[in-house]
Short mmCIF file of C-alpha atoms and ligand atoms in Angstrom, two decimals:
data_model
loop_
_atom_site.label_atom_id
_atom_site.label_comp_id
_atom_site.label_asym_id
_atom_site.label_seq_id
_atom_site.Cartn_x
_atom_site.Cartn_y
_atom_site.Cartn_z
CA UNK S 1 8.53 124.50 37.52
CA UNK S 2 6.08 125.30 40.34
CA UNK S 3 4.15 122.38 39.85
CA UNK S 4 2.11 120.89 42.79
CA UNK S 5 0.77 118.35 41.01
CA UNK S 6 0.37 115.00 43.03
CA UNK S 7 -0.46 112.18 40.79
CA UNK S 8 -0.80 112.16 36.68
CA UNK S 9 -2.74 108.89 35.03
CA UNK S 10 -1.66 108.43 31.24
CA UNK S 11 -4.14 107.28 29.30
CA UNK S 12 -3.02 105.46 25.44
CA UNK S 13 -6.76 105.71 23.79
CA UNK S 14 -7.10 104.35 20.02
CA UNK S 15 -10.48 104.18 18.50
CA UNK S 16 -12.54 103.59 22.14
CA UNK S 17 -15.16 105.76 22.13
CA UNK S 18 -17.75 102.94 23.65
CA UNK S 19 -15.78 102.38 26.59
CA UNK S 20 -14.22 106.44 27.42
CA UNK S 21 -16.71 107.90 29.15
CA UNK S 22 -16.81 105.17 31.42
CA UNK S 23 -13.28 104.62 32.06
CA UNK S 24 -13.15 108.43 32.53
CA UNK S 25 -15.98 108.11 35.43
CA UNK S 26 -14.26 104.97 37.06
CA UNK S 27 -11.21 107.00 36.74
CA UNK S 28 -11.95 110.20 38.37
CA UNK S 29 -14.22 108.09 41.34
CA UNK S 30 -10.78 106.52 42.20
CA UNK S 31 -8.50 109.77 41.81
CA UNK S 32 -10.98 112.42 44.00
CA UNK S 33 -10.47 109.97 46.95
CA UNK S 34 -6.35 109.96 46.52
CA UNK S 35 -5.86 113.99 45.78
CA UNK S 36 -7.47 116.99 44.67
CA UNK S 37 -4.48 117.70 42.40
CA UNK S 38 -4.55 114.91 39.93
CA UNK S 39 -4.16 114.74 35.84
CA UNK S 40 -5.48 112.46 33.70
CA UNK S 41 -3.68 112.73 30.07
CA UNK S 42 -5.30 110.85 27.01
CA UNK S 43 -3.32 110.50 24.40
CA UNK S 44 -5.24 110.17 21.73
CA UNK S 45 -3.21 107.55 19.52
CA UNK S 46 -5.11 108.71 15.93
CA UNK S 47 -8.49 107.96 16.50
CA UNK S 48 -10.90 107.68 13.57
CA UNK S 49 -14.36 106.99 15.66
CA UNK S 50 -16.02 109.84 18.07
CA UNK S 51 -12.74 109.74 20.53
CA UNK S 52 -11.50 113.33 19.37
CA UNK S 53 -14.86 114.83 20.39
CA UNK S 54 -15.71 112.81 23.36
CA UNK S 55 -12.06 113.98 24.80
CA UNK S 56 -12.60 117.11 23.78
CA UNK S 57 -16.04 117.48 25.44
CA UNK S 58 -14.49 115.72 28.77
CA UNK S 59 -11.69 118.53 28.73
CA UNK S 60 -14.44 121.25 28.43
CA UNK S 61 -16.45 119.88 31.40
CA UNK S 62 -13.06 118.76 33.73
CA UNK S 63 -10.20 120.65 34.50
CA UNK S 64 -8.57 117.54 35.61
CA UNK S 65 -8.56 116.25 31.88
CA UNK S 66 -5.81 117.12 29.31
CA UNK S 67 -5.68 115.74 26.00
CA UNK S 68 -3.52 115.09 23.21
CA UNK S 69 -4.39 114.31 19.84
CA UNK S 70 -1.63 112.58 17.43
CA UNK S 71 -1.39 113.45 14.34
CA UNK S 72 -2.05 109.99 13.24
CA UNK S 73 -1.75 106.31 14.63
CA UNK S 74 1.92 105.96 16.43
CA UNK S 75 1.10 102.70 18.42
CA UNK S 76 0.12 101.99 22.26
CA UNK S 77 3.92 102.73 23.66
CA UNK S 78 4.51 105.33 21.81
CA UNK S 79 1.34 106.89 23.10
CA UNK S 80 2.47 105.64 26.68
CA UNK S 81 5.97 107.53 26.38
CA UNK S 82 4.69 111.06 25.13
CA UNK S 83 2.43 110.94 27.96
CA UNK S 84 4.32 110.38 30.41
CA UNK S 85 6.89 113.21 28.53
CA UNK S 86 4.15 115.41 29.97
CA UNK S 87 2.91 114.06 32.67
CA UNK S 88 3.83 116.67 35.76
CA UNK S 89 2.70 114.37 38.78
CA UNK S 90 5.24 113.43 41.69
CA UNK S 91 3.59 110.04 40.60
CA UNK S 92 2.70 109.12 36.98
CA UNK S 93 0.15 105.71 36.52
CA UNK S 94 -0.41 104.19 33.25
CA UNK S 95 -2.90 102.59 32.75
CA UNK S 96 -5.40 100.91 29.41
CA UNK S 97 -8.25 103.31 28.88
CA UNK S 98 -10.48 99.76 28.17
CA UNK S 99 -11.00 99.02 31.94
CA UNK S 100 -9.37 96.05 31.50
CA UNK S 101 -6.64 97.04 33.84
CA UNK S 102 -9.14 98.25 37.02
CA UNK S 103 -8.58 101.65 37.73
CA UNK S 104 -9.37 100.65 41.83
CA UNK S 105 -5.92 98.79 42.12
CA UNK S 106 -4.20 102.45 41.63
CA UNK S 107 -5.08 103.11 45.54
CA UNK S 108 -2.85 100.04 46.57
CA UNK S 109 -0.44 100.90 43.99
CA UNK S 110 0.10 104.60 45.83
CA UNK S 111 -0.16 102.69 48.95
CA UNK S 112 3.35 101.41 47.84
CA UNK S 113 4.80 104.31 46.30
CA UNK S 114 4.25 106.92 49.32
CA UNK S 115 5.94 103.69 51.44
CA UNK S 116 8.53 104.52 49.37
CA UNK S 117 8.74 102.69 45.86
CA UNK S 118 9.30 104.11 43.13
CA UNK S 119 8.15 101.77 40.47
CA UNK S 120 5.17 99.51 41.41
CA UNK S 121 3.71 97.65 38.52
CA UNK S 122 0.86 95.38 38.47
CA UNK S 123 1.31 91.89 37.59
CA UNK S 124 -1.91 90.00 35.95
CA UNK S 125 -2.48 86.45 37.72
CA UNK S 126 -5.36 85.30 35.53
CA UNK S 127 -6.60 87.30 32.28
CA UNK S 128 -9.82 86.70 31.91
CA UNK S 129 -12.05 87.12 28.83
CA UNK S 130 -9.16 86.72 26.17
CA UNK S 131 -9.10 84.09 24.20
CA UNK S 132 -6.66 80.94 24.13
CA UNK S 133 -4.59 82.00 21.56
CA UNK S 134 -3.50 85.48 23.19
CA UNK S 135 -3.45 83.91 26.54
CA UNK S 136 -0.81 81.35 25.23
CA UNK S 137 1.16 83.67 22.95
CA UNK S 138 1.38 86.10 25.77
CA UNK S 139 2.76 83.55 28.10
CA UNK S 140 5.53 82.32 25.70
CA UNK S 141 6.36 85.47 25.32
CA UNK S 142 7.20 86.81 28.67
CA UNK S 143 9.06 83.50 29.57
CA UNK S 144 10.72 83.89 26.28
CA UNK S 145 11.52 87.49 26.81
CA UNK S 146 12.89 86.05 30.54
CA UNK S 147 15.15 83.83 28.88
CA UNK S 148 16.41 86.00 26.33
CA UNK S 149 17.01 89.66 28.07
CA UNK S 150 19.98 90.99 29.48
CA UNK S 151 17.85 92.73 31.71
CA UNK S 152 15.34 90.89 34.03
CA UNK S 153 11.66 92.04 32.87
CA UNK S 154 9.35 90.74 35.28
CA UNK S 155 6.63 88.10 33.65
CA UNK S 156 3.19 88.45 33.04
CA UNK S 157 3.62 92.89 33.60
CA UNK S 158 1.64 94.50 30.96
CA UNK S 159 2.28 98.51 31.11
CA UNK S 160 -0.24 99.32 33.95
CA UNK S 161 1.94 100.74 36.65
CA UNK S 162 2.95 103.86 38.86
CA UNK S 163 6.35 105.76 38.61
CA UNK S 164 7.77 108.17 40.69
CA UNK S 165 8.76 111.43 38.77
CA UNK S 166 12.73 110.35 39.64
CA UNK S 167 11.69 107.31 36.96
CA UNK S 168 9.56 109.33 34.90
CA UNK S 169 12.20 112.01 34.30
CA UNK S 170 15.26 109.07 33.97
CA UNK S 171 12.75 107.68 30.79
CA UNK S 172 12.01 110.73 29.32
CA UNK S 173 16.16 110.48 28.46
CA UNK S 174 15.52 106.80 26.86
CA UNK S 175 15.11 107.68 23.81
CA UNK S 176 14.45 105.04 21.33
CA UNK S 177 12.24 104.72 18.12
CA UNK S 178 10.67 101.12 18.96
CA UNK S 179 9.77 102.00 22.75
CA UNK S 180 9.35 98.50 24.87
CA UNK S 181 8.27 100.60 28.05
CA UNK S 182 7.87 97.85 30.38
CA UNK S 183 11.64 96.82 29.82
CA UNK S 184 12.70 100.09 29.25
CA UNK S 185 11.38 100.74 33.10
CA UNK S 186 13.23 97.50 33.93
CA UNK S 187 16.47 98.59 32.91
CA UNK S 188 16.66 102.20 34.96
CA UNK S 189 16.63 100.26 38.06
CA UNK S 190 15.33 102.21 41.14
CA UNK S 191 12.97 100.48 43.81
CA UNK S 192 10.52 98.39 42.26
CA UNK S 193 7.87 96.33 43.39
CA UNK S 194 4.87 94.23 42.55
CA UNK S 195 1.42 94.08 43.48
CA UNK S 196 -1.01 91.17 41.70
CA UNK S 197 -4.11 91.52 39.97
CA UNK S 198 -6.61 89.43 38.07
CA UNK S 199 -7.20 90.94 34.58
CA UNK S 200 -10.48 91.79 33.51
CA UNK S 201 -12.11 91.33 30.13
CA UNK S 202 -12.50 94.40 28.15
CA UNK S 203 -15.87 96.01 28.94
CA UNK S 204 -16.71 97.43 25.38
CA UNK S 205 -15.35 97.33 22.33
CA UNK S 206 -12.70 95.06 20.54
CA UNK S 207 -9.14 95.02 21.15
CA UNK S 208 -6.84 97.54 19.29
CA UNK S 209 -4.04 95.05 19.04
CA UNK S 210 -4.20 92.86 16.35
CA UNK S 211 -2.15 90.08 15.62
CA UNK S 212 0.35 92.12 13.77
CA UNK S 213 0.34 94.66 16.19
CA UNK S 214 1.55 91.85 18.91
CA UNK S 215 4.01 90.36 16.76
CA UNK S 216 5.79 93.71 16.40
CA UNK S 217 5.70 94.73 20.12
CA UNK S 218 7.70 91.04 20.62
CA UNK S 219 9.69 91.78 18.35
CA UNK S 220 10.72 94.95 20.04
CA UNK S 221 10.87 93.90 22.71
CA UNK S 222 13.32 91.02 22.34
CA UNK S 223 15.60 93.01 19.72
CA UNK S 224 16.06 96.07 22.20
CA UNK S 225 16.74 93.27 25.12
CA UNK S 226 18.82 90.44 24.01
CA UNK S 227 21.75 90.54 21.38
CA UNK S 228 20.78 86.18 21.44
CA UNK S 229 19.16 86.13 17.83
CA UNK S 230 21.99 87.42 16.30
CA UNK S 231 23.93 85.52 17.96
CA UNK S 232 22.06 82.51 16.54
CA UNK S 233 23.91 82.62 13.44
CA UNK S 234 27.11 82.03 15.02
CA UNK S 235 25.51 78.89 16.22
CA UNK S 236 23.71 77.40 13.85
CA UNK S 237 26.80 77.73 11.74
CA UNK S 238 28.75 76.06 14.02
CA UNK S 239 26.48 73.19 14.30
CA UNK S 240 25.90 72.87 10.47
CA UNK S 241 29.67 73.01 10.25
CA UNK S 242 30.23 70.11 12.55
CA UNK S 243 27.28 68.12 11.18
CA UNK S 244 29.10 68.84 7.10
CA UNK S 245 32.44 67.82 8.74
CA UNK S 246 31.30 64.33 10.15
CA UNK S 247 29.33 63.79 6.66
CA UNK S 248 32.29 64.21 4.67
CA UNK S 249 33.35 61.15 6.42
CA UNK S 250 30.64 59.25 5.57
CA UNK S 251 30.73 60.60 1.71
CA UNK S 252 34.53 59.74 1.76
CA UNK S 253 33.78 55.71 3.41
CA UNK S 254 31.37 55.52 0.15
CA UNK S 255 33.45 56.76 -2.52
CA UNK S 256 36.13 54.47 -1.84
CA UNK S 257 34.71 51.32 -0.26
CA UNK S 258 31.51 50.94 -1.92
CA UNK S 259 29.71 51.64 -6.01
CA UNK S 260 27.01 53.38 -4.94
CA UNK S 261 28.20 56.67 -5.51
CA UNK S 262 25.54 58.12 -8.04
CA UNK S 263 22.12 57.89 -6.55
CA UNK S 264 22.67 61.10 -3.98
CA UNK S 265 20.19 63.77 -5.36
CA UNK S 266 17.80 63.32 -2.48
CA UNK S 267 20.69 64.27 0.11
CA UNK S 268 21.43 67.32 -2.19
CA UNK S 269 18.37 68.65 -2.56
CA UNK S 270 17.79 68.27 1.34
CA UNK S 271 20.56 69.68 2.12
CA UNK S 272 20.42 73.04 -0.09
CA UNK S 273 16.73 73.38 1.08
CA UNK S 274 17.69 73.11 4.94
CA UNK S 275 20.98 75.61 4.38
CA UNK S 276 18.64 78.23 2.30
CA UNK S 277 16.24 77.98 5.29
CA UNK S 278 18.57 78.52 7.99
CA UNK S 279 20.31 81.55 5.95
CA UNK S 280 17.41 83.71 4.91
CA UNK S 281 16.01 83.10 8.98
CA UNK S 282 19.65 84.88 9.57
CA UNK S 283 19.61 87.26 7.51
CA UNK S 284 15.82 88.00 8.25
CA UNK S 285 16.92 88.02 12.08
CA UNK S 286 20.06 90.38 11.17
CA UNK S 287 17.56 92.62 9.31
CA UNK S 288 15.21 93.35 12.03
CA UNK S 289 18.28 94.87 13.95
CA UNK S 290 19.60 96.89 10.66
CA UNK S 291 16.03 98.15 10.14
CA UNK S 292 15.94 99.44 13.69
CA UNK S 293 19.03 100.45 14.01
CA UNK S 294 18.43 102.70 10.57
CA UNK S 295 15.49 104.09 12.76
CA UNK S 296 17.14 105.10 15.15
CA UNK S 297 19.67 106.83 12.57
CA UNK S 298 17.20 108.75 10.99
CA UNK S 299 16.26 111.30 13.97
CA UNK S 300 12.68 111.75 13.38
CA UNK S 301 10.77 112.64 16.11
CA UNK S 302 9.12 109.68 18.31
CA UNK S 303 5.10 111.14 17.53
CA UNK S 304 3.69 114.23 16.13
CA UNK S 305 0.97 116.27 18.14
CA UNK S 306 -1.15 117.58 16.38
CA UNK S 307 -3.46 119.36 19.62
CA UNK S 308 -2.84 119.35 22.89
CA UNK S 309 -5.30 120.72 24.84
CA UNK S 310 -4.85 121.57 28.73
CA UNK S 311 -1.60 122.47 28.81
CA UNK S 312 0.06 125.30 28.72
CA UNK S 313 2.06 126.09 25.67
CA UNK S 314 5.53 126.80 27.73
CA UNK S 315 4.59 123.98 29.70
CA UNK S 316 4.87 121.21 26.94
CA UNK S 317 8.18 122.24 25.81
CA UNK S 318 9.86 122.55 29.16
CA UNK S 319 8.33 118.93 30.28
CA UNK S 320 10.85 117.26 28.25
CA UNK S 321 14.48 119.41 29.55
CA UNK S 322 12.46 118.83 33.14
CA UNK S 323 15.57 119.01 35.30
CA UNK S 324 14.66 119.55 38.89
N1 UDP J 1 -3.87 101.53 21.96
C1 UDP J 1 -3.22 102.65 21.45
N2 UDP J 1 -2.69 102.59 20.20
C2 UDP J 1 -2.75 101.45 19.44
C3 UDP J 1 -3.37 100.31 19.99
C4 UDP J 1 -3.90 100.37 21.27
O1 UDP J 1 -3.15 103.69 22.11
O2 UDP J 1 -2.26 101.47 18.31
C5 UDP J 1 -4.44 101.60 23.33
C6 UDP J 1 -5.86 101.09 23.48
O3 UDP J 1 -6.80 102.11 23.23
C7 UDP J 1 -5.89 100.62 24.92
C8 UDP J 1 -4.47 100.12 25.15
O4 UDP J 1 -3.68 100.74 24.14
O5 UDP J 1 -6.13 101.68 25.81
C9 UDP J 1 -4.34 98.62 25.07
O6 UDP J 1 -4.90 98.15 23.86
P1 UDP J 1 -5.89 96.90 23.80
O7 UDP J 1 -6.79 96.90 24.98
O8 UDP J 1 -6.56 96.90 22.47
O9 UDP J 1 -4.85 95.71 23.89
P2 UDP J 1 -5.11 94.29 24.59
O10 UDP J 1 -5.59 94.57 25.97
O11 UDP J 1 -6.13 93.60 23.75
O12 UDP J 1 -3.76 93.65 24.55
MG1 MG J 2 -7.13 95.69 26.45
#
């Protein structure tokens, strides 16, 4: 492809039409001082509010904008990977369209790249604006994640980062149905480096992940990481094992040395309740690696478009076999 294009900026936008238009301003302010050749790709994530039309509009009036529309809600990676599948920058940033991530920290971030990084993702310091419970759940997580992965994720790295096209083009070959980007990224390797940030509070609008939403990105996140939870069964069977084994002993002493063999109901009961606890968490653990693992199996494609609108038609099937 005889693409010149310098620097592509993904975009993952669900249901923000109060805060576009000014994330698109912000946006383009930063980019015009970087290059004239730059792209900024929404990916519409199946909007239901004004979105559609307020990207559409912004594509009519730019040249610089390109837009695709889902063909229904796929979730924030999911929107990250397809656009960087068509992102055709030497450099692809992604980045929150809800200005929480400030779109003036991509300067220092090309700073890095053209000094020759090729990943350099922005770690948040302080997040302000959020509220104690995400703050807190968000920090377990990433030490938790730390703990558990086979590959080193850094902590505290949301998805707001630049990637040289030699990344971009390695991920577009990861192909997996419950996308963690961030770890995904982690695992191709290359040169990678940080630069810190304070978060800022989302400037309209209310967030798009709900608690359910952040629960399953964990979950993903560990599963496609760390092989530890199903190893947990292995261990807690061991243990509960051991522990039966030394209480048979005590049983045993009883039956033979003393009469109080009847009374003994409370110890059963306790001891069914704690055994049908620990094996429905197993098999609840082993399911949420079947479940993805039949994802995987069934081939469906990763999102559906349902308009794309900027690029050319040859364009968005070659993106993805991009070999040069
Ligand atoms: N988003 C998306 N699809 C979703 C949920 C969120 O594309 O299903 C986008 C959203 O529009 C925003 C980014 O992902 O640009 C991060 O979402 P949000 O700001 O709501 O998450 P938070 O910052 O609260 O974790
Ligand atoms: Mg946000």
């Amino acid at each position: 492809m005889t693409n010149q294009m310098e620097l592509s900026v993904v975009i993952p936008v669900f249901n923000e039409e109060e805060v576009l238009i000014s994330s698109y301003e912000r946006l383009v302010a930063v980019m015009r001082r970087l290059t004239a050749n730059f792209e900024l790709i929404f990916v519409n994530d199946g909007s239901i509010d004004g979105t559609r039309s307020i990207l559409n509009h912004l594509r009519e009036l730019d040249a610089h904008v390109r837009v695709i529309h889902f063909s229904r809600n796929f979730g924030h990676q999911i929107a990250i990977t397809a656009g960087v599948d068509y992102a055709s920058g030497a450099g692809v940033v992604v980045i929150d369209a809800d200005l929480q991530d400030p779109p003036e920290l991509i300067p220092a971030m090309v700073e890095k790249w053209r000094a020759g990084y090729q990943v350099v993702y922005a770690k948040r310091l302080i997040r302000k604006g959020e509220s104690f419970f995400k703050k807190f759940s968000a920090k377990v997580f990433y030490r938790a994640l730390e703990k558990l992965s086979d590959t080193p994720i850094p902590v505290d790295t949301g998805d707001f980062r630049l990637m040289d096209r030699k990344v971009c083009r390695a991920l577009r070959q990861v192909e997996e149905k419950n996308p963690f980007v961030r770890g995904q990224v982690s695992w191709l390797g290359f040169k990678q480096t940080e630069i810190e940030y304070e978060r800022d509070e989302r400037l309209y609008g209310t967030t798009k992940y709900p608690l359910r939403k952040m629960i399953k990105l964990s979950i993903d996140g560990i599963t496609s990481f760390s092989y530890l939870p199903l190893k947990l069964a292995t261990y807690l069977g061991v243990t509960v094992a051991a522990c039966g084994f030394f209480y048979m002993f005590f049983v045993l002493f009883q039956k033979l040395f003393t009469t109080a063999t009847v009374p003994g109901w409370a110890s059963i009961v306790i001891i069914q309740l704690i055994f049908f606890g620990i094996v429905l968490l197993v098999l609840g653990v082993i399911g949420e690696y079947i479940g993805r693992m039949y994802e995987e199996v069934k081939h469906r494609p990763l999102y559906v478009i349902d308009e794309a609108n900027g690029f050319d038609v040859s364009q968005l099937y070659a993106m993805k076999e991009d070999i040069k």
